[in-house]
Amino acid sequence: MLNPFFLQGSKSEQGLIQDLINEQLRMYGVEIYYIPRKIATISKVIREVVQSVFNNAYPLEAYVENYEGYDGSVTILSKFGVQATNELTLIISRERFETYISPLIENYEEVLISSRPKEGDLIYFPLGDRLFEIKYVEHEKPFYQLQKNYVYELRCEDRKSTRLNSSHLVISYAVFCLKKK
């Protein structure tokens, strides 16, 4: 039997949990820059994104889950040569993303989904001075505590370890000048 003194998901309980998560991210997190992908060109044959443009960056606090260093530090020998994969797992607040970043990018018609982080968007990680691509967004972990989700878990891969040709994307010079502000 559930505890009758807790409502198991009232707005005040959910707000308390969200506020505690936001505070923890501000205390123990690092500042990253979320760079949404704008679709420039789509192939008409298979509806594949051919060219992307990245020209806006938004600061956001994130918690680095893999504190021992980059995950996946494995060197792979493939038909493309030797590849070293550096992976990073970040946790960001769902509320902060929906109230701060979503309203800023929802009016761009080149951005397909503005309500959550998307695979293919970039993260600038100033501590390592690296650019990461979001490979997967876990939006149901932890699974519905008090009938709501509070965070996004972003699994990112180092941009230079991806096989995408650099002529297929355009990154604004302003994105790389962020740390000088």
CSV table of C-alpha atoms in Angstrom, one decimal:
chain,number,residue,atom,x,y,z
A,1,MET,CA,0.0,0.0,0.0
A,2,LEU,CA,1.3,3.5,-0.9
A,3,ASN,CA,1.9,6.0,1.8
A,4,PRO,CA,-1.4,7.9,2.3
A,5,PHE,CA,0.4,11.1,3.4
A,6,PHE,CA,2.0,11.6,0.0
A,7,LEU,CA,-0.1,12.3,-3.1
A,8,GLN,CA,2.4,10.5,-5.4
A,9,GLY,CA,2.7,13.2,-7.9
A,10,SER,CA,1.1,16.5,-6.8
A,11,LYS,CA,2.3,19.7,-8.5
A,12,SER,CA,4.0,20.9,-5.3
A,13,GLU,CA,5.9,17.6,-4.9
A,14,GLN,CA,6.9,17.7,-8.6
A,15,GLY,CA,8.0,21.3,-8.2
A,16,LEU,CA,10.1,20.5,-5.2
A,17,ILE,CA,11.9,17.6,-7.0
A,18,GLN,CA,12.5,19.9,-10.1
A,19,ASP,CA,13.9,22.7,-7.9
A,20,LEU,CA,16.2,20.3,-6.1
A,21,ILE,CA,17.5,18.9,-9.4
A,22,ASN,CA,18.0,22.5,-10.8
A,23,GLU,CA,19.9,23.5,-7.7
A,24,GLN,CA,22.1,20.4,-7.8
A,25,LEU,CA,22.9,21.0,-11.5
A,26,ARG,CA,23.9,24.6,-10.7
A,27,MET,CA,26.1,23.5,-7.8
A,28,TYR,CA,27.8,20.4,-9.2
A,29,GLY,CA,27.5,21.0,-12.9
A,30,VAL,CA,29.6,22.7,-15.6
A,31,GLU,CA,28.5,25.3,-18.1
A,32,ILE,CA,28.1,24.0,-21.7
A,33,TYR,CA,26.8,25.5,-24.8
A,34,TYR,CA,23.9,23.9,-26.6
A,35,ILE,CA,24.1,24.5,-30.4
A,36,PRO,CA,20.9,23.5,-32.2
A,37,ARG,CA,21.1,22.2,-35.7
A,38,LYS,CA,19.4,24.0,-38.5
A,39,ILE,CA,18.6,22.0,-41.6
A,40,ALA,CA,20.0,23.8,-44.7
A,41,THR,CA,19.6,21.1,-47.4
A,42,ILE,CA,17.6,17.9,-47.5
A,43,SER,CA,18.0,15.3,-50.2
A,44,LYS,CA,14.8,15.0,-52.2
A,45,VAL,CA,15.3,11.3,-52.9
A,46,ILE,CA,15.7,9.7,-49.5
A,47,ARG,CA,14.8,12.8,-47.3
A,48,GLU,CA,18.3,12.8,-45.8
A,49,VAL,CA,19.9,15.9,-44.3
A,50,VAL,CA,22.7,16.9,-46.7
A,51,GLN,CA,23.8,20.2,-45.1
A,52,SER,CA,23.4,21.6,-41.6
A,53,VAL,CA,24.0,25.0,-40.2
A,54,PHE,CA,25.0,25.8,-36.6
A,55,ASN,CA,25.0,29.5,-35.8
A,56,ASN,CA,23.4,29.9,-32.4
A,57,ALA,CA,24.7,28.8,-29.0
A,58,TYR,CA,23.0,28.9,-25.7
A,59,PRO,CA,24.7,28.5,-22.3
A,60,LEU,CA,23.2,25.8,-20.1
A,61,GLU,CA,24.3,24.0,-17.0
A,62,ALA,CA,24.9,20.3,-17.2
A,63,TYR,CA,26.2,17.5,-14.9
A,64,VAL,CA,29.0,15.3,-16.3
A,65,GLU,CA,28.0,11.8,-15.5
A,66,ASN,CA,31.2,10.1,-16.5
A,67,TYR,CA,33.6,11.9,-14.1
A,68,GLU,CA,36.6,9.5,-14.7
A,69,GLY,CA,37.1,11.0,-18.1
A,70,TYR,CA,35.6,10.4,-21.5
A,71,ASP,CA,33.7,7.1,-22.0
A,72,GLY,CA,34.4,4.8,-24.9
A,73,SER,CA,38.1,5.7,-25.1
A,74,VAL,CA,38.6,2.8,-27.4
A,75,THR,CA,40.7,2.9,-30.6
A,76,ILE,CA,38.9,1.2,-33.4
A,77,LEU,CA,40.5,-0.1,-36.6
A,78,SER,CA,37.9,0.2,-39.4
A,79,LYS,CA,37.9,0.6,-43.2
A,80,PHE,CA,38.0,4.4,-42.6
A,81,GLY,CA,41.3,4.0,-40.7
A,82,VAL,CA,42.1,4.2,-37.0
A,83,GLN,CA,39.4,6.0,-35.0
A,84,ALA,CA,39.5,7.0,-31.4
A,85,THR,CA,36.0,7.6,-29.9
A,86,ASN,CA,35.6,9.9,-27.0
A,87,GLU,CA,32.1,9.9,-25.5
A,88,LEU,CA,30.5,12.2,-22.9
A,89,THR,CA,27.3,11.7,-21.0
A,90,LEU,CA,25.6,14.9,-19.8
A,91,ILE,CA,22.5,15.4,-17.7
A,92,ILE,CA,20.5,18.6,-18.2
A,93,SER,CA,17.3,19.9,-16.6
A,94,ARG,CA,14.2,19.4,-18.6
A,95,GLU,CA,12.6,22.5,-17.1
A,96,ARG,CA,15.6,24.7,-17.9
A,97,PHE,CA,15.6,23.4,-21.5
A,98,GLU,CA,11.9,23.9,-22.0
A,99,THR,CA,11.7,27.4,-20.4
A,100,TYR,CA,15.0,28.8,-21.6
A,101,ILE,CA,16.1,27.2,-24.9
A,102,SER,CA,12.8,26.0,-26.5
A,103,PRO,CA,11.2,29.5,-26.7
A,104,LEU,CA,14.4,30.8,-28.4
A,105,ILE,CA,14.5,28.2,-31.2
A,106,GLU,CA,10.8,27.3,-31.7
A,107,ASN,CA,10.3,30.1,-34.3
A,108,TYR,CA,13.1,28.8,-36.6
A,109,GLU,CA,11.5,26.7,-39.4
A,110,GLU,CA,14.9,25.1,-40.1
A,111,VAL,CA,14.8,23.5,-36.6
A,112,LEU,CA,12.6,20.4,-36.8
A,113,ILE,CA,11.9,19.8,-33.1
A,114,SER,CA,12.3,22.5,-30.5
A,115,SER,CA,10.7,20.9,-27.5
A,116,ARG,CA,13.7,18.8,-26.5
A,117,PRO,CA,17.4,18.3,-27.4
A,118,LYS,CA,17.8,16.4,-30.6
A,119,GLU,CA,20.2,13.9,-32.0
A,120,GLY,CA,22.6,15.7,-34.3
A,121,ASP,CA,22.7,18.9,-32.3
A,122,LEU,CA,26.1,20.0,-30.9
A,123,ILE,CA,27.4,20.6,-27.4
A,124,TYR,CA,30.5,22.8,-26.9
A,125,PHE,CA,32.3,21.6,-23.8
A,126,PRO,CA,34.6,24.4,-22.7
A,127,LEU,CA,36.5,22.3,-20.1
A,128,GLY,CA,38.1,20.2,-22.8
A,129,ASP,CA,37.6,22.8,-25.5
A,130,ARG,CA,35.8,20.2,-27.6
A,131,LEU,CA,32.7,20.0,-29.7
A,132,PHE,CA,30.5,17.0,-29.2
A,133,GLU,CA,27.5,15.7,-31.3
A,134,ILE,CA,24.5,14.4,-29.5
A,135,LYS,CA,24.0,10.8,-30.5
A,136,TYR,CA,21.1,9.8,-28.2
A,137,VAL,CA,18.8,11.7,-25.9
A,138,GLU,CA,17.4,9.6,-23.0
A,139,HIS,CA,14.2,11.3,-21.9
A,140,GLU,CA,12.7,8.6,-19.6
A,141,LYS,CA,15.5,8.1,-17.1
A,142,PRO,CA,14.9,8.1,-14.2
A,143,PHE,CA,11.6,6.6,-15.0
A,144,TYR,CA,8.6,8.8,-14.0
A,145,GLN,CA,9.4,9.7,-10.4
A,146,LEU,CA,6.2,11.1,-9.0
A,147,GLN,CA,4.6,10.7,-12.4
A,148,LYS,CA,7.0,13.1,-14.2
A,149,ASN,CA,10.4,13.2,-15.8
A,150,TYR,CA,12.8,15.9,-14.7
A,151,VAL,CA,16.1,15.5,-16.8
A,152,TYR,CA,17.5,14.6,-20.2
A,153,GLU,CA,20.5,12.4,-20.4
A,154,LEU,CA,22.6,13.3,-23.5
A,155,ARG,CA,25.0,10.8,-24.9
A,156,CYS,CA,27.5,12.6,-27.0
A,157,GLU,CA,30.4,11.7,-29.2
A,158,ASP,CA,33.5,13.8,-29.9
A,159,ARG,CA,32.9,15.7,-33.2
A,160,LYS,CA,36.2,14.9,-34.8
A,161,SER,CA,35.7,11.2,-34.3
A,162,THR,CA,32.5,11.2,-36.5
A,163,ARG,CA,32.8,10.4,-40.2
A,164,LEU,CA,30.7,13.3,-41.4
A,165,ASN,CA,32.5,15.3,-44.1
A,166,SER,CA,33.2,18.8,-42.9
A,167,SER,CA,31.7,20.2,-46.2
A,168,HIS,CA,28.3,19.0,-45.0
A,169,LEU,CA,28.1,21.4,-42.1
A,170,VAL,CA,28.6,25.1,-41.5
A,171,ILE,CA,29.5,26.2,-38.0
A,172,SER,CA,29.4,29.9,-37.3
A,173,TYR,CA,32.6,31.6,-36.1
A,174,ALA,CA,30.7,33.1,-33.2
A,175,VAL,CA,30.2,29.6,-31.7
A,176,PHE,CA,34.0,29.3,-31.2
A,177,CYS,CA,34.3,32.7,-29.7
A,178,LEU,CA,32.0,31.9,-26.8
A,179,LYS,CA,34.6,31.3,-24.2
A,180,LYS,CA,36.2,34.7,-24.8
A,181,LYS,CA,33.0,36.5,-23.6
